[in-house]
PDB file of C-alpha atoms and ligand atoms in Angstrom:
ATOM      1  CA  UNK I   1       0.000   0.000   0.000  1.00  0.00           C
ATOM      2  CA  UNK I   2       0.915   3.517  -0.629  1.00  0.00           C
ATOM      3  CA  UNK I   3       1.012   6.326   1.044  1.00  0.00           C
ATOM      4  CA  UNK I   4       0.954   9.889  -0.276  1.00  0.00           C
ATOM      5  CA  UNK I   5       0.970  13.139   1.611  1.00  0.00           C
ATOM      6  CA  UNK I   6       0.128  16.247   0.067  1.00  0.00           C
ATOM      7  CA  UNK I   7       1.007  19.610   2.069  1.00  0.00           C
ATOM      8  CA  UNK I   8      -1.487  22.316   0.952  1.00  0.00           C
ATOM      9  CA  UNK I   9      -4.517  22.181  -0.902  1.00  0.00           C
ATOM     10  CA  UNK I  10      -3.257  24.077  -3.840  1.00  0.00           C
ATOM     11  CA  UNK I  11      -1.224  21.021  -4.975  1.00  0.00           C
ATOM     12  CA  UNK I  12      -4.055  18.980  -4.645  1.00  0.00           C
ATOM     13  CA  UNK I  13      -4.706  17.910  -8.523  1.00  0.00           C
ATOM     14  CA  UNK I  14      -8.022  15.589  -8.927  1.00  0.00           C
ATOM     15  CA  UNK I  15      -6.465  13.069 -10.324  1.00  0.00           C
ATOM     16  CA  UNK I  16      -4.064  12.305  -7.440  1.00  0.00           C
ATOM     17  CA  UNK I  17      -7.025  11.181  -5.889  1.00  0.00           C
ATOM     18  CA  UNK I  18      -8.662   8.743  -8.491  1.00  0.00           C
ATOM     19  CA  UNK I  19      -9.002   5.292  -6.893  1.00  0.00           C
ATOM     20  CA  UNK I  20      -7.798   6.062  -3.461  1.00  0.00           C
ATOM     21  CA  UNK I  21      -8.768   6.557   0.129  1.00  0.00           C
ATOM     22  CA  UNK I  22      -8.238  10.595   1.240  1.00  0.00           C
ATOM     23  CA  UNK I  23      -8.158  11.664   4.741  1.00  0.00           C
ATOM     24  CA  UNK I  24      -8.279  15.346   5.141  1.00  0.00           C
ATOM     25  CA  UNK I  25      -6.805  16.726   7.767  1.00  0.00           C
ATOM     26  CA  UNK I  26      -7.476  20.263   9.488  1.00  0.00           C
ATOM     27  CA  UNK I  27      -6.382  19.916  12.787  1.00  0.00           C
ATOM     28  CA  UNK I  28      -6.890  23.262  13.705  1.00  0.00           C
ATOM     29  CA  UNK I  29     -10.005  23.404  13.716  1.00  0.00           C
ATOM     30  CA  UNK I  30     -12.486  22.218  11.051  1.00  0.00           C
ATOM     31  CA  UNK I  31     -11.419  18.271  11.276  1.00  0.00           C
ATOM     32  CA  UNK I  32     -10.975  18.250  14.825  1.00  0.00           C
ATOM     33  CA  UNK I  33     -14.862  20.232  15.218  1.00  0.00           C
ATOM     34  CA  UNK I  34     -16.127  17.850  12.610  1.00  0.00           C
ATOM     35  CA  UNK I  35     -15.265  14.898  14.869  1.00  0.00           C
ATOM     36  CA  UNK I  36     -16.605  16.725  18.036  1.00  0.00           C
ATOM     37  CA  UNK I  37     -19.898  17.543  16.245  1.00  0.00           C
ATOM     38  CA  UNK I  38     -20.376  13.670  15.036  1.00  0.00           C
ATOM     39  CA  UNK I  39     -19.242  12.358  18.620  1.00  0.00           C
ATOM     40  CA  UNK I  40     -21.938  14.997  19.949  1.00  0.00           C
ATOM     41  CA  UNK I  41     -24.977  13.041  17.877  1.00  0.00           C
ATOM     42  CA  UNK I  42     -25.065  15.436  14.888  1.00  0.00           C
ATOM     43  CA  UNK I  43     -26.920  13.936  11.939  1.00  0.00           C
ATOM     44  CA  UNK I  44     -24.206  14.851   9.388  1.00  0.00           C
ATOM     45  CA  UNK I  45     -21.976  17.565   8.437  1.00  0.00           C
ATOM     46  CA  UNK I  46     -22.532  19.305   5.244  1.00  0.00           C
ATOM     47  CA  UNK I  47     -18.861  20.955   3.845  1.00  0.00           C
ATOM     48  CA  UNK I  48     -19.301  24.045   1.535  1.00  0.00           C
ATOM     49  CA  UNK I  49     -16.697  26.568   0.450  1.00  0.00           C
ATOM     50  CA  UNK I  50     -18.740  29.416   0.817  1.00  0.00           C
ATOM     51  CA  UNK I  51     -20.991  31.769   3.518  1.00  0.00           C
ATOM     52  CA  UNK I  52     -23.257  32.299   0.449  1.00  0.00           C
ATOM     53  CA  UNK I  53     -23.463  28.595  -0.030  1.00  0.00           C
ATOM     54  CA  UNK I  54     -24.082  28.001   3.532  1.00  0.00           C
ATOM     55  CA  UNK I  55     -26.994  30.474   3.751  1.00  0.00           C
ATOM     56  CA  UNK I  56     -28.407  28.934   0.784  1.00  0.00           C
ATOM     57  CA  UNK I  57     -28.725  25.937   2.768  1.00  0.00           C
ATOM     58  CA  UNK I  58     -30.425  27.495   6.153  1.00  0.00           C
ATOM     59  CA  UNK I  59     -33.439  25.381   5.218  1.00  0.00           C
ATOM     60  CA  UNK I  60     -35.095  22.483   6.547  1.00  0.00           C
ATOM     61  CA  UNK I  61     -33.909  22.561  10.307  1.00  0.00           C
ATOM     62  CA  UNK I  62     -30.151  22.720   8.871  1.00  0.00           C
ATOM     63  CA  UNK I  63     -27.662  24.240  11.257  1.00  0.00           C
ATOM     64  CA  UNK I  64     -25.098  26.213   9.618  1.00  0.00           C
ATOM     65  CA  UNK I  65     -22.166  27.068  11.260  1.00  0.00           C
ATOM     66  CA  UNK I  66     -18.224  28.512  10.235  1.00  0.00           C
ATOM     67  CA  UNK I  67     -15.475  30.939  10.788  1.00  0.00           C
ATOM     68  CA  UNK I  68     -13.807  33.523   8.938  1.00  0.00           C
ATOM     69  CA  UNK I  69     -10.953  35.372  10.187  1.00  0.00           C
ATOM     70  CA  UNK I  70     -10.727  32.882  13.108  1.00  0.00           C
ATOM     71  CA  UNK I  71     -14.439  33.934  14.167  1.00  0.00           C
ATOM     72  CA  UNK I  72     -18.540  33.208  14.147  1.00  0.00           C
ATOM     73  CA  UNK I  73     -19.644  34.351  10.664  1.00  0.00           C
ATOM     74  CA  UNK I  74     -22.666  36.621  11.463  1.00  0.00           C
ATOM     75  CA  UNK I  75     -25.809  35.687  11.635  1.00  0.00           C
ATOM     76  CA  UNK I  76     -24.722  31.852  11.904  1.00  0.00           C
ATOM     77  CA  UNK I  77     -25.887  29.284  14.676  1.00  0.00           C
ATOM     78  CA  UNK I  78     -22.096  28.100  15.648  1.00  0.00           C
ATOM     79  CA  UNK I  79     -18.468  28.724  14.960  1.00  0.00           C
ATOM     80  CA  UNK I  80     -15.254  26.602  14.243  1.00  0.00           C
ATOM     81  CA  UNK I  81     -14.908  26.063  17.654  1.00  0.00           C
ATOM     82  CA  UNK I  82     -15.310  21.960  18.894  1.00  0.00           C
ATOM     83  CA  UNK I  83     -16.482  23.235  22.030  1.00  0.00           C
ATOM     84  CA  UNK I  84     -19.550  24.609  20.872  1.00  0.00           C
ATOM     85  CA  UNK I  85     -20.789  21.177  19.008  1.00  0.00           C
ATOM     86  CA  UNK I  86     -22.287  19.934  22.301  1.00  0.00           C
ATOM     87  CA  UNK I  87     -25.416  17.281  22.642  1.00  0.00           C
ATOM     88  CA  UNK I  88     -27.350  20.398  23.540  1.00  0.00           C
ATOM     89  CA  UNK I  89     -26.360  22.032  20.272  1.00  0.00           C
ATOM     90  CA  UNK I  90     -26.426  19.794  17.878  1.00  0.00           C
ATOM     91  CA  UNK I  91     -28.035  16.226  18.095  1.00  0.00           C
ATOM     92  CA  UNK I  92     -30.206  14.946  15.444  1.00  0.00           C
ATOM     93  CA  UNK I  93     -29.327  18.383  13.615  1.00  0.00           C
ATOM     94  CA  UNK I  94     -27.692  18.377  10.130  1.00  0.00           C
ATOM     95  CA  UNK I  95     -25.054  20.891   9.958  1.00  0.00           C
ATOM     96  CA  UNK I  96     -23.688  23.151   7.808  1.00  0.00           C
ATOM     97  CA  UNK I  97     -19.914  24.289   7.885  1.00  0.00           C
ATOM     98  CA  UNK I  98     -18.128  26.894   5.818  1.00  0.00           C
ATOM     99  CA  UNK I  99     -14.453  27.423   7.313  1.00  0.00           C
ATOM    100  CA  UNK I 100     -11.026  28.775   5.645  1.00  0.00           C
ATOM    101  CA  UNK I 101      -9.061  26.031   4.476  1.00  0.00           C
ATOM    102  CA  UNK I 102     -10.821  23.131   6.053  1.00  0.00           C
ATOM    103  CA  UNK I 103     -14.411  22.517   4.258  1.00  0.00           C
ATOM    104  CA  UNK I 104     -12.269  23.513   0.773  1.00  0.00           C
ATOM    105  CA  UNK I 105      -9.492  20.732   1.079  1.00  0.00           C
ATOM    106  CA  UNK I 106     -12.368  18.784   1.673  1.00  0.00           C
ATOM    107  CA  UNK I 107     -13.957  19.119  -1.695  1.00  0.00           C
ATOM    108  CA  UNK I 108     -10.573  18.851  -3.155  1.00  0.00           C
ATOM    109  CA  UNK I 109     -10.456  15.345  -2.293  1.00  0.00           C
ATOM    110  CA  UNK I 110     -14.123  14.514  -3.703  1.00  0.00           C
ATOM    111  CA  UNK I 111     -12.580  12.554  -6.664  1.00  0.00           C
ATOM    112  CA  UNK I 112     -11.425   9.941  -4.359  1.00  0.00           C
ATOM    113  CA  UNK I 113     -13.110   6.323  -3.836  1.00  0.00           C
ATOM    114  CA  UNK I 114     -13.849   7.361  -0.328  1.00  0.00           C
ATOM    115  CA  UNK I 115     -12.880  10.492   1.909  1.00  0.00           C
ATOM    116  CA  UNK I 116     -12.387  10.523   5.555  1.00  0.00           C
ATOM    117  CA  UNK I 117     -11.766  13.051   8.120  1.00  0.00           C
ATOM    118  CA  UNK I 118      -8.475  12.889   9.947  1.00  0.00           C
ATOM    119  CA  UNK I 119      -7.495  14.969  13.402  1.00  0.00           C
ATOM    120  CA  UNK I 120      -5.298  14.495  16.244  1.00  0.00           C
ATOM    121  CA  UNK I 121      -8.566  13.266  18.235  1.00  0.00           C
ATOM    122  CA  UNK I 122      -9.536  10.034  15.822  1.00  0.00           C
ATOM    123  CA  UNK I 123      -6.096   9.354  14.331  1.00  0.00           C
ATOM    124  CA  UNK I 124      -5.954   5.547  15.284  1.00  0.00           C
ATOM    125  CA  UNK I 125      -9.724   5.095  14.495  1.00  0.00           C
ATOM    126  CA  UNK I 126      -9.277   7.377  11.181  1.00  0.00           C
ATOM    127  CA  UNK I 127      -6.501   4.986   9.963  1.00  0.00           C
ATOM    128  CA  UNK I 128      -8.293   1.733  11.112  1.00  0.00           C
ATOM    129  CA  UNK I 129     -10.829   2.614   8.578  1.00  0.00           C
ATOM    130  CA  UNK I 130      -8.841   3.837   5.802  1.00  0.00           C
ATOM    131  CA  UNK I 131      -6.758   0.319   6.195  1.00  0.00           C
ATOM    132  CA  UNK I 132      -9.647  -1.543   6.023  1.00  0.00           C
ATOM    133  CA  UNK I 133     -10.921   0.331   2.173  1.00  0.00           C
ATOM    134  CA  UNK I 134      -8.573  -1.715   0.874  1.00  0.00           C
ATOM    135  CA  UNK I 135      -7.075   1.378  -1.434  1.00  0.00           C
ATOM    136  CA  UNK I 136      -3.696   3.382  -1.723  1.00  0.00           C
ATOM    137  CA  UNK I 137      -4.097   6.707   0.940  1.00  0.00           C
ATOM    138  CA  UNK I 138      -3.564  10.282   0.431  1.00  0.00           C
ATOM    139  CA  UNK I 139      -3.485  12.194   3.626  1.00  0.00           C
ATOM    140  CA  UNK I 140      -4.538  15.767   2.641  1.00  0.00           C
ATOM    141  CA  UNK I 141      -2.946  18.297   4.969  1.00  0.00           C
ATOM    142  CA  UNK I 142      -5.564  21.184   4.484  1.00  0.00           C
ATOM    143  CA  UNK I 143      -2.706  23.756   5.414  1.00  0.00           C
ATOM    144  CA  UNK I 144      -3.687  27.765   6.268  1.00  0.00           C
ATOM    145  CA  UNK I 145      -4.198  29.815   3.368  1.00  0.00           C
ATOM    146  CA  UNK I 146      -2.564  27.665   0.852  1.00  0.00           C
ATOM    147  CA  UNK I 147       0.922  27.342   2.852  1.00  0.00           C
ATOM    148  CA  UNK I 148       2.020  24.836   4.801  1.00  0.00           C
ATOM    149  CA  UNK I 149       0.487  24.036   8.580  1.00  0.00           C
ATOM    150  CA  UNK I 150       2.851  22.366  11.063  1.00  0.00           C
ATOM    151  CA  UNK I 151      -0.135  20.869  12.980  1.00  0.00           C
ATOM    152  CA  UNK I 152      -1.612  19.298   9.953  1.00  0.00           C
ATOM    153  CA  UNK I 153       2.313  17.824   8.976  1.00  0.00           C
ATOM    154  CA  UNK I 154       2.176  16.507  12.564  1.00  0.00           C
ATOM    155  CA  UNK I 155      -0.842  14.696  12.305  1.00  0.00           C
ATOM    156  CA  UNK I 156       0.243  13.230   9.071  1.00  0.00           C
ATOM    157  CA  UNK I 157       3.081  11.835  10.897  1.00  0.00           C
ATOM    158  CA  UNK I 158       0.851  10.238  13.361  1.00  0.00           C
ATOM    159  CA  UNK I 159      -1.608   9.058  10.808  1.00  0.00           C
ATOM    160  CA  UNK I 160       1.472   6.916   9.459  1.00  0.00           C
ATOM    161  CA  UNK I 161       2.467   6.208  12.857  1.00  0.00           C
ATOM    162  CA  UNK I 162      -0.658   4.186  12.963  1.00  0.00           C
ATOM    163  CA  UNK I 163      -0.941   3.024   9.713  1.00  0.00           C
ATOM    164  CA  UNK I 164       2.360   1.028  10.005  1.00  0.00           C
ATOM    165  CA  UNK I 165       1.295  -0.442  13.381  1.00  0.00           C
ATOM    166  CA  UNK I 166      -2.175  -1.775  11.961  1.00  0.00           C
ATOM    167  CA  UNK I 167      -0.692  -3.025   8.714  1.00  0.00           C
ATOM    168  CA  UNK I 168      -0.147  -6.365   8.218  1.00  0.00           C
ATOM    169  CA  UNK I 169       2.946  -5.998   5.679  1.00  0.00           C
ATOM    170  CA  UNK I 170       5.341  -2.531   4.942  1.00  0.00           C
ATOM    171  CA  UNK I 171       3.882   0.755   3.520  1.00  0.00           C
ATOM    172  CA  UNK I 172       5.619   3.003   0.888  1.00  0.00           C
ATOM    173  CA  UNK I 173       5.304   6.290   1.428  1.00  0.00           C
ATOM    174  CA  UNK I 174       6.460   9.798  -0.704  1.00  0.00           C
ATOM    175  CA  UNK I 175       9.121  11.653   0.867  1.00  0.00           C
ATOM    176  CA  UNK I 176       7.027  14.632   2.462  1.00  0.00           C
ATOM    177  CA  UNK I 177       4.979  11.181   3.971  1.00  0.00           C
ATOM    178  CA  UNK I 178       8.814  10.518   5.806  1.00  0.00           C
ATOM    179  CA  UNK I 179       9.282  14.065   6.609  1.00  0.00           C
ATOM    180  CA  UNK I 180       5.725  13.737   8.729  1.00  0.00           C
ATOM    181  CA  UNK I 181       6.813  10.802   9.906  1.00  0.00           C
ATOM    182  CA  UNK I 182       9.864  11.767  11.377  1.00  0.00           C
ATOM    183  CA  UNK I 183       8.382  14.947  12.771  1.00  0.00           C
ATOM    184  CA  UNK I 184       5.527  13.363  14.659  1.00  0.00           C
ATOM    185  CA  UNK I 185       8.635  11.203  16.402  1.00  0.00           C
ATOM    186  CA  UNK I 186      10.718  13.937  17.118  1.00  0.00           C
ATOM    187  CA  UNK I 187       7.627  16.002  19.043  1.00  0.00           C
ATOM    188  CA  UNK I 188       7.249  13.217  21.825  1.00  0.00           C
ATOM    189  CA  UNK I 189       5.034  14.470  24.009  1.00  0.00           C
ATOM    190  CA  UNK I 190       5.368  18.203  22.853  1.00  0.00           C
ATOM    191  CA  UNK I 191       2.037  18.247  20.645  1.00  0.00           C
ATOM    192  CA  UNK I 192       0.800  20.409  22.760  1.00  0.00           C
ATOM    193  CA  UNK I 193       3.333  22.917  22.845  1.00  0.00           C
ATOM    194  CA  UNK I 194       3.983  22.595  19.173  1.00  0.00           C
ATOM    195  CA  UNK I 195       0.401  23.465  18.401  1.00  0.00           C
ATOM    196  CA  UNK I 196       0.631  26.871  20.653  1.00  0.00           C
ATOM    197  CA  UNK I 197       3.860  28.196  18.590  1.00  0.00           C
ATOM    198  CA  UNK I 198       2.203  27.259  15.279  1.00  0.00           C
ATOM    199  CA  UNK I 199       0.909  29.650  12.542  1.00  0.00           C
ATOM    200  CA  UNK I 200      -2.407  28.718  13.142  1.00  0.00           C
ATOM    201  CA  UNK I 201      -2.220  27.807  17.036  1.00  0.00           C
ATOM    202  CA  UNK I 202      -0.843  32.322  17.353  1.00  0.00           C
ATOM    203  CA  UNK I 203      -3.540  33.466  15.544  1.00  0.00           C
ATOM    204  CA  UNK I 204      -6.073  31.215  17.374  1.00  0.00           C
ATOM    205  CA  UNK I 205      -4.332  32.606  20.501  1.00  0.00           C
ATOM    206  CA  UNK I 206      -4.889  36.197  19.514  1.00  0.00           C
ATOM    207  CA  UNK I 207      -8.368  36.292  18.525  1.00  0.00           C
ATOM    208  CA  UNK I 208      -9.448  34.290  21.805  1.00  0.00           C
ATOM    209  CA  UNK I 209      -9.559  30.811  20.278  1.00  0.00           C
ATOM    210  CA  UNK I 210      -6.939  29.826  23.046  1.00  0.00           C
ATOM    211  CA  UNK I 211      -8.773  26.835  24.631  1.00  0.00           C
ATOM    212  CA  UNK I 212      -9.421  24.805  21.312  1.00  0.00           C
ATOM    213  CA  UNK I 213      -5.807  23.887  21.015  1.00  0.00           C
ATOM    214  CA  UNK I 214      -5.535  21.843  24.015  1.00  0.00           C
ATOM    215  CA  UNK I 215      -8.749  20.037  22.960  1.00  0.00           C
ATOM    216  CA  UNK I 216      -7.264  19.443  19.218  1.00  0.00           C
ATOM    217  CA  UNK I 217      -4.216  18.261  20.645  1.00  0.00           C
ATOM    218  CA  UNK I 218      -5.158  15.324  22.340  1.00  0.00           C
ATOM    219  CA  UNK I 219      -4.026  12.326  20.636  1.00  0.00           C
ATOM    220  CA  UNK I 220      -7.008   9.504  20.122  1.00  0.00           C
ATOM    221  CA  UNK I 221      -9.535  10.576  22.192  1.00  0.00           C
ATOM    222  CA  UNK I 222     -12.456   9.423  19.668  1.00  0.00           C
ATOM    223  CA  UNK I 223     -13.387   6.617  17.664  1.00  0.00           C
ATOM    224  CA  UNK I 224     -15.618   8.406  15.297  1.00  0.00           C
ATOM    225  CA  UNK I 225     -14.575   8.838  12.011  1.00  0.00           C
ATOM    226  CA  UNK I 226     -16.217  11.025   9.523  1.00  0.00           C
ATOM    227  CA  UNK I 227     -16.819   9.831   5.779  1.00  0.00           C
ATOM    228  CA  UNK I 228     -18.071  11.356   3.098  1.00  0.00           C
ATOM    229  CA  UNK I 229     -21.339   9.761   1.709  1.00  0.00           C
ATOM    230  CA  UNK I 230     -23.467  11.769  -0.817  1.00  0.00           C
ATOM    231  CA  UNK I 231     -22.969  15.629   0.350  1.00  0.00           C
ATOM    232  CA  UNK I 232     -22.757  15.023   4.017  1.00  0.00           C
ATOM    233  CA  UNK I 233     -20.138  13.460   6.023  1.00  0.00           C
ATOM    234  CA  UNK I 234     -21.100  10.920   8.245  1.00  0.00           C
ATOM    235  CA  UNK I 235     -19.938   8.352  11.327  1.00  0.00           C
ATOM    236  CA  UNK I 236     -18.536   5.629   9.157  1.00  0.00           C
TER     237      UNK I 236
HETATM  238  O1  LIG M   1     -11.139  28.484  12.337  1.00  0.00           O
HETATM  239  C1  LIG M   1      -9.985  28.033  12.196  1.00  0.00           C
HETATM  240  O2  LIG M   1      -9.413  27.421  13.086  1.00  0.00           O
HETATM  241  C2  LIG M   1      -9.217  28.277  10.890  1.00  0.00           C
HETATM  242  C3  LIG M   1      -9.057  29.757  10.792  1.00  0.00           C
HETATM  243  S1  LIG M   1      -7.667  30.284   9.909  1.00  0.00           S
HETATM  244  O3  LIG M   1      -7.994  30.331   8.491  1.00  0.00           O
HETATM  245  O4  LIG M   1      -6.553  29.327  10.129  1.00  0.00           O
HETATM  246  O5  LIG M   1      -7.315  31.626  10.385  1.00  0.00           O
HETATM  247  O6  LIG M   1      -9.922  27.757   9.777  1.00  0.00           O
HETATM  248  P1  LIG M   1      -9.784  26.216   9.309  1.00  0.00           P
HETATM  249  O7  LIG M   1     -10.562  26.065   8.026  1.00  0.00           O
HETATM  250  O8  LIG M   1     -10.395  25.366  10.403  1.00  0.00           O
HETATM  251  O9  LIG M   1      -8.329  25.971   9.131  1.00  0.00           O
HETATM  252 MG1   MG M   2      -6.603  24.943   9.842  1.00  0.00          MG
END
């Protein structure tokens, strides 16, 4: 089995998808809310790339919920914060969600046989799943605003990390793939502290998103894992 990462979304090409498994990853925040909202009894998540889509689909008893610039879009029901997708919030509900980079890497991977959602949170569950679809994986690092996004790397790195323990013979992997690798060894038990003095984890600091990065840095804390089926992603 191979596996591929890709670092932003802008190298993202269909066809590197065709006949694979994807897992996108967005660890800060859209995967890691995505998980929370599922493990909170959600219905499904609808991805879109755009507030205009999202409003569009305020219909129905749909939830719709995003950031941009870090915060609640106005007028919305919830944010890009996990913390908010409680039972109280959400259960039964069908959701919405617009956000920066995360909802667009995930219709960059649409081409692929099936697409998961990857985080720090479901890791070992994420890659359980993808192992058993029987395809070669590309792990889609959903990056911030088209660069690179050291949590996302480091959550590749433990995606592998897991991949290599549950499969039964060796995996090939491109080179970024050993980069991850090798960085999600060297942090130990840093995550946390890597997360704070990221891109991302800064600007999340400054505009008062602070608490979210200790929740999207714990490692395995859920079994769900989101997959795409029709429009809306779903508990596999
Ligand atoms: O809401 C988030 O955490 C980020 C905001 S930003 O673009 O990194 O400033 O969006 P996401 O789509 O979850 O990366
Ligand atoms: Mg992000």
């Amino acid at each position: 089995m191979h596996i591929e990462v890709i670092s932003n979304v802008n190298e993202a090409q269909s066809e590197r998808f065709t006949h694979r498994t994807a897992i996108v990853i967005d660890v800060l925040r859209a995967t890691s809310t995505i998980v929370a909202a599922l493990e909170a009894g959600a219905a499904g998540i609808v991805p879109v790339e755009t507030v205009l889509e999202a409003r569009a689909l305020q219909t129905g008893g749909n939830l719709i919920a995003g950031e941009r610039f870090c915060r609640k879009i106005p007028g919305f029901d919830l944010g890009n914060s996990p913390e908010e997708f409680t039972a109280d919030n959400v259960l039964g509900r069908r959701i919405v969600l617009t956000t920066t980079n995360g909802t667009r890497a995930i219709h960059k991977a649409m081409r692929a046989d099936h697409v998961l959602v990857g985080s720090l949170n479901n890791a070992a569950a994420c890659a359980r799943t993808a192992l058993e679809l029987r395809r070669d994986i590309v792990l889609l690092c959903a990056g911030s605003h088209d660069e690179f996004a050291l949590e996302d790397g480091l959550c590749a790195g433990l995606l592998i990390s897991e991949l290599q323990q549950l499969s039964p013979s060796p995996l090939e992997m491109n080179d970024i793939g050993s980069a991850m690798l090798g960085l999600y060894k060297s942090a130990g038990t840093a995550i946390h502290e890597m997360l704070q003095s990221s891109t991302t984890g800064k600007r999340l600091n400054k505009n008062g998103s602070g608490r979210d990065i200790e929740r999207c840095s714990q490692v395995n804390i859920s079994g769900i894992v989101p997959r795409m089926q029709g429009d809306m992603l779903v508990q596999s």
